[in-house]
PDB file of C-alpha atoms in Angstrom:
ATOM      1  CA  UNK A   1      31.269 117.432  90.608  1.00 55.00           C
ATOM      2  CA  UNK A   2      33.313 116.631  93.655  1.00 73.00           C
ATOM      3  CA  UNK A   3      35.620 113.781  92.101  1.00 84.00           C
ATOM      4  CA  UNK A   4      38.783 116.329  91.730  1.00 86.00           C
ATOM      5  CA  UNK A   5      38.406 117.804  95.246  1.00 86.00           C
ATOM      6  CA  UNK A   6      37.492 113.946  97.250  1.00 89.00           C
ATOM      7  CA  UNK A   7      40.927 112.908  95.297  1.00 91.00           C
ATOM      8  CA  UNK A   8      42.793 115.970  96.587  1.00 89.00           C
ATOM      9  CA  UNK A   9      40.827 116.133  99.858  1.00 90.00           C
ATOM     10  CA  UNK A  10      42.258 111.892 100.194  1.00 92.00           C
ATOM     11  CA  UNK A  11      45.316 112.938  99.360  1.00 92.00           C
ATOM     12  CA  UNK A  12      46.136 115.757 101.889  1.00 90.00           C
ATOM     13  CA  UNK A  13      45.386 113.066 104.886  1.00 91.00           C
ATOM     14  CA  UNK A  14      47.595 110.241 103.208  1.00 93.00           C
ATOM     15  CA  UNK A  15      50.486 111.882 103.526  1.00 92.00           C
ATOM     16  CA  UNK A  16      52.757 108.921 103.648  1.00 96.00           C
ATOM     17  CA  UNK A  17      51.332 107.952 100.518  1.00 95.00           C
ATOM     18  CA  UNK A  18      53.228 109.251  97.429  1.00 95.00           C
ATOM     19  CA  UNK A  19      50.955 112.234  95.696  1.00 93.00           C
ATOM     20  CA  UNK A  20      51.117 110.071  92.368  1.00 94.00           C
ATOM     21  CA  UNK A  21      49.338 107.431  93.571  1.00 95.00           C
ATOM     22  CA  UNK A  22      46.108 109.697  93.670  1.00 96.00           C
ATOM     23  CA  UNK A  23      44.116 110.460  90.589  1.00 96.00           C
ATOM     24  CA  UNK A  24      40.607 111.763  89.395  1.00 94.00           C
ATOM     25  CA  UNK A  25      38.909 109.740  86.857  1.00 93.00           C
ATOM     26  CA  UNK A  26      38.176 111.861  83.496  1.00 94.00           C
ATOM     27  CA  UNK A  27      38.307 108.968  81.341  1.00 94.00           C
ATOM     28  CA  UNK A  28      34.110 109.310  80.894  1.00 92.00           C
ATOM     29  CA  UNK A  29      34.872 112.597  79.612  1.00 93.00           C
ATOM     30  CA  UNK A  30      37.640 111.646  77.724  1.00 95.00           C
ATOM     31  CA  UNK A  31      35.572 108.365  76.347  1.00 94.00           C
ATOM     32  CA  UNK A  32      32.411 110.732  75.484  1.00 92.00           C
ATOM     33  CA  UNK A  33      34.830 113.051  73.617  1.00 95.00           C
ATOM     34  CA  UNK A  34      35.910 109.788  71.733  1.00 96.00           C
ATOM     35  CA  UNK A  35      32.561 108.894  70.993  1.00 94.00           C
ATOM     36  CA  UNK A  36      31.709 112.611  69.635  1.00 95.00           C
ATOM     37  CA  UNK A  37      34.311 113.125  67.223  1.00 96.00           C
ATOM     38  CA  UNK A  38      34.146 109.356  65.769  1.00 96.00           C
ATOM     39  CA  UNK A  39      30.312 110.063  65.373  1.00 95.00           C
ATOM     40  CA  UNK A  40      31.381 113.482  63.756  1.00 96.00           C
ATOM     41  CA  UNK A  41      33.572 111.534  61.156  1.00 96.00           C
ATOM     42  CA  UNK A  42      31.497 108.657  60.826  1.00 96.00           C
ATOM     43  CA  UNK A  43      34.741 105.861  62.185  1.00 96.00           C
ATOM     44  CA  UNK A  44      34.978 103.731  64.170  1.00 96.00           C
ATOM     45  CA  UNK A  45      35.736 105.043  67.826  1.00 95.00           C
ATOM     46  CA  UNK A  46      39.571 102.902  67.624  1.00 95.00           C
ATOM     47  CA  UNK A  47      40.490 105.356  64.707  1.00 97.00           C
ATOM     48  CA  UNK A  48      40.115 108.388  67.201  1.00 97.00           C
ATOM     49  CA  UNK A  49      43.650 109.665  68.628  1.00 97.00           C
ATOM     50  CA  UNK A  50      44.863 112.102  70.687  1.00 96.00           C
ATOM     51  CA  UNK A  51      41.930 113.862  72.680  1.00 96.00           C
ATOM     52  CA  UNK A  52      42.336 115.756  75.375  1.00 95.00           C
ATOM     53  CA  UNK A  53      40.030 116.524  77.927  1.00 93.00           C
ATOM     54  CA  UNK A  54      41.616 120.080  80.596  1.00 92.00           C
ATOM     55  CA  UNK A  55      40.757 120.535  84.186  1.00 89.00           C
ATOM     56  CA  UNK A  56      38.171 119.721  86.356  1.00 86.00           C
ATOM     57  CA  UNK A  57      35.262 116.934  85.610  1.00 85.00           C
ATOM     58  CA  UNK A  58      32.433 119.378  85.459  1.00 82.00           C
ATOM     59  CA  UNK A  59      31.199 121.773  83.203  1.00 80.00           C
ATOM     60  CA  UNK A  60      34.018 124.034  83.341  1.00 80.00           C
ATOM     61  CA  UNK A  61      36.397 121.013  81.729  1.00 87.00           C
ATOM     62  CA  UNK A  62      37.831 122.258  78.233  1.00 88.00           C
ATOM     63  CA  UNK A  63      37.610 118.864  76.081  1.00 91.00           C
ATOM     64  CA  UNK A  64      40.513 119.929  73.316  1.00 92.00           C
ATOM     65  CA  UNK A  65      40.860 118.480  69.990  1.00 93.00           C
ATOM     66  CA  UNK A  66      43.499 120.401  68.915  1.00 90.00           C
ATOM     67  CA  UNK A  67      45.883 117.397  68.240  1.00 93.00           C
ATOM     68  CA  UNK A  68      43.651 114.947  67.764  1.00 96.00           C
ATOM     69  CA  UNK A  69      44.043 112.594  64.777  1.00 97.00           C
ATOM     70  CA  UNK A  70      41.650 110.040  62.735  1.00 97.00           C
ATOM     71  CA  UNK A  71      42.843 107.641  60.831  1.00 96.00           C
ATOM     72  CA  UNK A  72      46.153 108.533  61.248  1.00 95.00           C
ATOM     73  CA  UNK A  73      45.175 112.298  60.168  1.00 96.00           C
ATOM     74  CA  UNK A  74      45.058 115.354  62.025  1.00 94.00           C
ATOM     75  CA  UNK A  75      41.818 117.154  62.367  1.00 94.00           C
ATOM     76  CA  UNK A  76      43.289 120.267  63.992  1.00 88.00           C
ATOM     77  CA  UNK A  77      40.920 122.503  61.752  1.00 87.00           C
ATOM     78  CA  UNK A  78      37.560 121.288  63.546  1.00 90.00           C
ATOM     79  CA  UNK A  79      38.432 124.019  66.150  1.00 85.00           C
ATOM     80  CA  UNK A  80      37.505 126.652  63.527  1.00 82.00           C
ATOM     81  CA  UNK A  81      34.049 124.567  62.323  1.00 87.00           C
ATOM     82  CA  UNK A  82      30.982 125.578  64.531  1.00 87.00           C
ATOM     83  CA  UNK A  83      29.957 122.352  65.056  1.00 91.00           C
ATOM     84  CA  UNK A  84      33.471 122.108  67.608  1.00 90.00           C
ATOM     85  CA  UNK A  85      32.544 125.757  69.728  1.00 85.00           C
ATOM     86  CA  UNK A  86      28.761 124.830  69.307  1.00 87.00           C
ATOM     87  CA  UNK A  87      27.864 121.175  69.989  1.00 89.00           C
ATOM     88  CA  UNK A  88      31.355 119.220  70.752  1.00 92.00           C
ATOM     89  CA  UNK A  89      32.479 121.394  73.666  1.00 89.00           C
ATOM     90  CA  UNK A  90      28.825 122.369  75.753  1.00 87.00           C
ATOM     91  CA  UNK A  91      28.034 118.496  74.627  1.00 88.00           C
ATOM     92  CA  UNK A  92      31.349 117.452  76.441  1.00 90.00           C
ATOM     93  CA  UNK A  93      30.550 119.740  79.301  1.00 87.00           C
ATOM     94  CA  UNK A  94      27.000 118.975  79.982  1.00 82.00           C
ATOM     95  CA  UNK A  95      26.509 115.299  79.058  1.00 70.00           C
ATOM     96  CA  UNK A  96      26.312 114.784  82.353  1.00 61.00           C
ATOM     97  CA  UNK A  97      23.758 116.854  83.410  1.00 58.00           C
ATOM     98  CA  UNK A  98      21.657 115.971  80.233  1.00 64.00           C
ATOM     99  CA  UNK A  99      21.706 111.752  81.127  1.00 62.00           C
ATOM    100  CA  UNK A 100      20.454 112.828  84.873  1.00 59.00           C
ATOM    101  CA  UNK A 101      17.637 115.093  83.251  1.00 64.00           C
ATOM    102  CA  UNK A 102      16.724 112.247  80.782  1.00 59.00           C
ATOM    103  CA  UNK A 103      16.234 109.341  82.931  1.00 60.00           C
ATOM    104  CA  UNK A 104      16.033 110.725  86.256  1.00 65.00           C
ATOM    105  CA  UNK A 105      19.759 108.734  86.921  1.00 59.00           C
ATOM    106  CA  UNK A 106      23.727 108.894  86.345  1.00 63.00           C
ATOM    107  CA  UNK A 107      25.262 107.092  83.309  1.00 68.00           C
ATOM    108  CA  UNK A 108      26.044 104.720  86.107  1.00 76.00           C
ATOM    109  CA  UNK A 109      27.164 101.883  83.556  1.00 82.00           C
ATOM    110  CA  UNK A 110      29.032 104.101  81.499  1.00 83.00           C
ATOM    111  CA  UNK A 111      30.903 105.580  85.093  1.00 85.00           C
ATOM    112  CA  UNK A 112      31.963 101.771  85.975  1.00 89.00           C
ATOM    113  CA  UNK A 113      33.690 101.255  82.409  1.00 91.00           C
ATOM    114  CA  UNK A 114      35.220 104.506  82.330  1.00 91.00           C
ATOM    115  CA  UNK A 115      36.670 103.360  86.156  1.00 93.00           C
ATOM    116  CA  UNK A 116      37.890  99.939  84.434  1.00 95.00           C
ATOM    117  CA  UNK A 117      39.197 101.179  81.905  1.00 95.00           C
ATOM    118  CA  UNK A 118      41.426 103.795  83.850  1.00 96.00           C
ATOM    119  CA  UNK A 119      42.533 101.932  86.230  1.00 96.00           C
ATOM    120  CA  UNK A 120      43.465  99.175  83.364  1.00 96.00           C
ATOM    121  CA  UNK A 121      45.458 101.746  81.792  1.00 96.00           C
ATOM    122  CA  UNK A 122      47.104 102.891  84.307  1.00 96.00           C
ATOM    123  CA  UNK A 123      48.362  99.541  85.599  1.00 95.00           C
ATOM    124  CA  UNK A 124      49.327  97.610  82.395  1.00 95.00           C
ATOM    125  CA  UNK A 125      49.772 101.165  80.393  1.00 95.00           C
ATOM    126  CA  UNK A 126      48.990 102.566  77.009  1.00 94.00           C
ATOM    127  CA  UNK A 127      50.565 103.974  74.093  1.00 92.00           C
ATOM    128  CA  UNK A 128      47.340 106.103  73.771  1.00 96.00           C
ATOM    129  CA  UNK A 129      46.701 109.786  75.179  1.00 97.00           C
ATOM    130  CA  UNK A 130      44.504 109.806  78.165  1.00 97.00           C
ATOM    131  CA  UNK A 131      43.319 112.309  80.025  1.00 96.00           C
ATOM    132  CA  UNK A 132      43.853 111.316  83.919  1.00 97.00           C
ATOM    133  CA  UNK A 133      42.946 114.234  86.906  1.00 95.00           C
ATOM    134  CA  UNK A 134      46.584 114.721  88.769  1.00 95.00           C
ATOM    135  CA  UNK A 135      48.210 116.955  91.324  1.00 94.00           C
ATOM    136  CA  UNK A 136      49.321 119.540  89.321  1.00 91.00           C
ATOM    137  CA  UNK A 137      52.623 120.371  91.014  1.00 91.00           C
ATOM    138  CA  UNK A 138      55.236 121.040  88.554  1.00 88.00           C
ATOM    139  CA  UNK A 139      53.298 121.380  85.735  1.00 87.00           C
ATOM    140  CA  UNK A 140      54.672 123.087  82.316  1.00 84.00           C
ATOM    141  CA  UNK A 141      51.461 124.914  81.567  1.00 81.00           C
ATOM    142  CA  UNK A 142      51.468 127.433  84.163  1.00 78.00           C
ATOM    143  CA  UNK A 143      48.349 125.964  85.774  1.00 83.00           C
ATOM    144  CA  UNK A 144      48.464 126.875  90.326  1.00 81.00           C
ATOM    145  CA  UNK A 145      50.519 124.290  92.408  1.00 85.00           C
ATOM    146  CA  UNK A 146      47.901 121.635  94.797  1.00 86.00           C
ATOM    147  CA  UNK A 147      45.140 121.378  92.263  1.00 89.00           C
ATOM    148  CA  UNK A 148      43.383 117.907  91.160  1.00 91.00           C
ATOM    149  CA  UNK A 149      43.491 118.789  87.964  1.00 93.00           C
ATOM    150  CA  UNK A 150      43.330 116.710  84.144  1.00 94.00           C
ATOM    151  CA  UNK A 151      46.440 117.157  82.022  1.00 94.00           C
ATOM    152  CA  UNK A 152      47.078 114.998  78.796  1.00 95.00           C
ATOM    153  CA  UNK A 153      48.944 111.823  79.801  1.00 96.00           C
ATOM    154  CA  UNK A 154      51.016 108.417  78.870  1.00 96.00           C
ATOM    155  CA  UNK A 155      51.147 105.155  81.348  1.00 96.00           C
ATOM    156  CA  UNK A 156      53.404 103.171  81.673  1.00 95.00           C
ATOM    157  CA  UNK A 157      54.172 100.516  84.047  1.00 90.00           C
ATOM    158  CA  UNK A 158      51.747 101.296  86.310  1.00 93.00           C
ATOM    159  CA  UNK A 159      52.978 105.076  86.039  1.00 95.00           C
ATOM    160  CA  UNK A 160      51.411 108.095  84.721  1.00 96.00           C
ATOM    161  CA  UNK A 161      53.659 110.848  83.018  1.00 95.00           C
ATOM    162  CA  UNK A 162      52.142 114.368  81.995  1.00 94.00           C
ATOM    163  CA  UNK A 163      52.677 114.775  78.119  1.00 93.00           C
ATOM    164  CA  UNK A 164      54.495 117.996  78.812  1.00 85.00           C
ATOM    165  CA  UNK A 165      54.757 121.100  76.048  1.00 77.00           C
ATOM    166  CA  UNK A 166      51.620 120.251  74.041  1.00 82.00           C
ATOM    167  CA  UNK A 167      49.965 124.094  73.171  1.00 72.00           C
ATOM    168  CA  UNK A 168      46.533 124.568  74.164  1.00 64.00           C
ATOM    169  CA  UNK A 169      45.101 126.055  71.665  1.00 55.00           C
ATOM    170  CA  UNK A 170      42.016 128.627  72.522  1.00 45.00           C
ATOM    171  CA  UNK A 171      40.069 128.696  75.592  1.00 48.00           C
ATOM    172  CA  UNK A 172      43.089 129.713  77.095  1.00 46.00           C
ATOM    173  CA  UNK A 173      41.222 131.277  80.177  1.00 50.00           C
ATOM    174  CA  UNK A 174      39.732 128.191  81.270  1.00 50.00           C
ATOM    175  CA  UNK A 175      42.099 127.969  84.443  1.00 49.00           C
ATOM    176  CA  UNK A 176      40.430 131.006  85.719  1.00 50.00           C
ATOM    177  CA  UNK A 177      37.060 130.065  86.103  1.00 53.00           C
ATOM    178  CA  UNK A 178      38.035 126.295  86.861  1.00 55.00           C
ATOM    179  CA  UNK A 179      39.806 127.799  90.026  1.00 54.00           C
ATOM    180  CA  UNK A 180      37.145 129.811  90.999  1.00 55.00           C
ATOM    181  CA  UNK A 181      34.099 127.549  90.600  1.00 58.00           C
ATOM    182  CA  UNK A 182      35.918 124.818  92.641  1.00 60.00           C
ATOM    183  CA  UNK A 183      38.252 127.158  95.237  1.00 58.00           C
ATOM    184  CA  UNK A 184      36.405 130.710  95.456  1.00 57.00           C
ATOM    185  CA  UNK A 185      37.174 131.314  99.093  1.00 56.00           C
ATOM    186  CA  UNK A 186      40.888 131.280  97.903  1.00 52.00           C
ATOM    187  CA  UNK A 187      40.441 134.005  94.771  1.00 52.00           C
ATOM    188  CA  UNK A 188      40.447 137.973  96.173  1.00 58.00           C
ATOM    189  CA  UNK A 189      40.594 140.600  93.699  1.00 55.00           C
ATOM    190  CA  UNK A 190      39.392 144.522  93.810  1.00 61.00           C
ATOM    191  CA  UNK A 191      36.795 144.635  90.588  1.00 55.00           C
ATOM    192  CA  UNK A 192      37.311 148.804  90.398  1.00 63.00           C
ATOM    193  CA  UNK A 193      41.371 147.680  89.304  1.00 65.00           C
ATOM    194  CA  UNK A 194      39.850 145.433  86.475  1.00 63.00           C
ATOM    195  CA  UNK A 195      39.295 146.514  83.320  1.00 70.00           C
ATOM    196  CA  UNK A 196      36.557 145.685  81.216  1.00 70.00           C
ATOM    197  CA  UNK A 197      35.709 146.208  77.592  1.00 77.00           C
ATOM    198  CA  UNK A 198      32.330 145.015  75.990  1.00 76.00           C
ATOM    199  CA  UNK A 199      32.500 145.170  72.103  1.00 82.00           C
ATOM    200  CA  UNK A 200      29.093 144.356  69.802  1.00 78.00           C
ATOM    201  CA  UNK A 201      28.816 143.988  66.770  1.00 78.00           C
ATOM    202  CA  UNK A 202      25.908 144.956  64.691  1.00 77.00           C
ATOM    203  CA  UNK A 203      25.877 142.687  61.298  1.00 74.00           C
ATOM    204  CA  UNK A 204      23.101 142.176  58.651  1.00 72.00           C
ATOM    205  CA  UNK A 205      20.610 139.111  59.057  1.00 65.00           C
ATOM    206  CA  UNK A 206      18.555 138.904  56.219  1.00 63.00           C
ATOM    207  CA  UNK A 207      19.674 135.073  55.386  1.00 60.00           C
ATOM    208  CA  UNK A 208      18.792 134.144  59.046  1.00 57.00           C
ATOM    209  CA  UNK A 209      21.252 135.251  62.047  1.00 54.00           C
ATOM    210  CA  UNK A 210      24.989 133.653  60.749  1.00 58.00           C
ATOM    211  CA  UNK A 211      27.009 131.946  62.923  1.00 63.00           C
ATOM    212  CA  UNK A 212      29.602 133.934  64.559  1.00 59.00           C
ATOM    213  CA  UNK A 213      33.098 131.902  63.504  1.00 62.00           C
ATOM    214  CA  UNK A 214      31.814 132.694  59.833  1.00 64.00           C
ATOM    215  CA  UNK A 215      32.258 136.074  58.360  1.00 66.00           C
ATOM    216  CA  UNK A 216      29.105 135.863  55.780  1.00 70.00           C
ATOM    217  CA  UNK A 217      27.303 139.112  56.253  1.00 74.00           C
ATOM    218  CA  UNK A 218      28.211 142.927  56.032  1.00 76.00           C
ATOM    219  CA  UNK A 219      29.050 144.830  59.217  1.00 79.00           C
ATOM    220  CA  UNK A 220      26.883 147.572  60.418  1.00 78.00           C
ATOM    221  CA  UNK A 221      28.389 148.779  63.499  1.00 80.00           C
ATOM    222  CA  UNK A 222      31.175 147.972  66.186  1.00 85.00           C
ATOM    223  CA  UNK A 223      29.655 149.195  69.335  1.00 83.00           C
ATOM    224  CA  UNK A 224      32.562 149.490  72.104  1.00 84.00           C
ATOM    225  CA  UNK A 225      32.112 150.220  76.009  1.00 79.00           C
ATOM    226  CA  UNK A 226      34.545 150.932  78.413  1.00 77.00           C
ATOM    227  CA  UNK A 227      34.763 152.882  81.779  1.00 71.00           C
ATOM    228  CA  UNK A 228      30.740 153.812  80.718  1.00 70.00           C
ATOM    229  CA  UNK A 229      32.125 155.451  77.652  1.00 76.00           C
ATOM    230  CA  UNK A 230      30.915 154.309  74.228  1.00 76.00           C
ATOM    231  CA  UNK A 231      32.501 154.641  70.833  1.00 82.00           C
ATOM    232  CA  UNK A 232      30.538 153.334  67.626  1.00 80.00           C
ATOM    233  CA  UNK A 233      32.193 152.753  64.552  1.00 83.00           C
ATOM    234  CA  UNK A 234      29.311 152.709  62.102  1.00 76.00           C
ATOM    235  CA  UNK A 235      27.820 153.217  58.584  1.00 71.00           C
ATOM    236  CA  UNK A 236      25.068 156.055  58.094  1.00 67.00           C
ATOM    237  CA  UNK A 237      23.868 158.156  60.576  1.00 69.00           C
ATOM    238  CA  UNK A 238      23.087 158.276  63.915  1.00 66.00           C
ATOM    239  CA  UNK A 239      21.010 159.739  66.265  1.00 70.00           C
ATOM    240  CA  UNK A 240      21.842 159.855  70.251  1.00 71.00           C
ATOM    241  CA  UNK A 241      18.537 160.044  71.200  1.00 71.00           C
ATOM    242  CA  UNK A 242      19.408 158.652  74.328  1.00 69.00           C
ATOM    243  CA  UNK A 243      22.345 161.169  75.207  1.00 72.00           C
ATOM    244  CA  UNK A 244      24.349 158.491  75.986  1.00 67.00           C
ATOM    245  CA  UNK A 245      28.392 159.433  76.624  1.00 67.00           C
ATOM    246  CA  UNK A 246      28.936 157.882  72.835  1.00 66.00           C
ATOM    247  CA  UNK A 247      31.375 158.887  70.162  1.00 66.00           C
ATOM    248  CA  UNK A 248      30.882 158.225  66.826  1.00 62.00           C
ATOM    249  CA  UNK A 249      33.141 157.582  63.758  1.00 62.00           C
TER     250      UNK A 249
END
């Protein structure tokens, strides 16, 4: 979605315009990610705090409810429930894509709220987190320098501050492909100097195949591949019939 690169593309040629006066929308993705986890807890949407929707509004965004609160309570321990890795996060990320497939059209009413509702915000303020698409030049999270990009923030006054310091909390890697979906002519790298590991493991299925944040079922093997070399930590026997470059313990 180009909404991060037209606001950084307007930006560059206003440059007697102050950089904080430019700003992606994300508050559909932020709303949607209300709307999830007050369906999740069966609330009202108002008793939803805190969410946080990272980067860029497309697919690669990282909605976060690592501090998010309802009713005044913190529901930090979703992240560990397969209904957050599952259903909140792809549902965040492709909602989209899913309301264009279903009626053949953008959410275009949902769009224009989200738009008033931002803007309102950011005029007469909030005491809620928001997540608002910024330059993210002197940023505390390490994230590049020039990038359109959605941080966790507070308005005030017709300002937006960054809410600096907050953790994020897995999916830690999501500046990596953010960059390079939206700015690959600017990413070089020599693939031979990377290294990569692939690691499977084998586990028993007989209840159905279990979901992979629960440890529920007995571990067969831990396949692991590196440089073409394999090593298999296993139970039993095996047979290379194969004669693949394994070692097995």
């Amino acid at each position: 979605n180009p909404a991060n690169t037209n606001a950084l593309i307007a930006m560059h040629n206003a440059p007697s315009i102050d950089p904080k006066q430019f700003t992606s929308m994300m508050r559909l993705d932020h709303d949607r990610s209300l709307a999830q986890v007050a369906n999740k807890y069966k609330t009202n949407i108002n008793e939803v705090k805190k969410v946080i929707v990272w980067g860029n509004h497309s697919n690669t965004q990282v909605p976060d409810l690592s501090y998010t609160e309802v009713s005044g309570k913190n529901i930090k321990e979703i992240i560990n429930d397969p209904w957050y890795t599952n259903h909140f996060i792809p549902r965040i990320q492709k909602r989209g894509a899913e309301i264009i497939e279903a009626r053949g059209l953008s959410s275009a009413a949902s769009a224009a709220n989200a738009a008033v509702t931002h803007m309102r915000d950011w005029i007469q303020g909030s005491n809620e987190w928001l997540s608002i698409g910024q330059i993210s030049n002197g940023n505390s999270y390490g994230i590049s320098e020039n990038l359109m990009f959605s941080f966790p923030s507070l308005c005030s006054n017709g300002v937006y501050e960054k809410i600096e310091d907050v953790n994020i909390y897995g999916h830690t890697q999501f500046v990596y492909p953010f960059i390079s979906d939206t700015y690959p002519q600017e990413i070089a790298y020599d693939i031979s100097k990377v290294n990569i590991c692939n690691i499977d493991i084998e586990v028993e299925c007989e209840q159905g195949f279990p979901e992979p944040m629960q440890a529920i079922e007995r571990v067969n093997a831990i396949t692991i591949k590196m440089h073409g070399h394999y090593v298999v930590l296993g139970l039993g026997d095996w047979e290379n019939k194969d004669k693949l470059p394994v070692k097995y313990y």
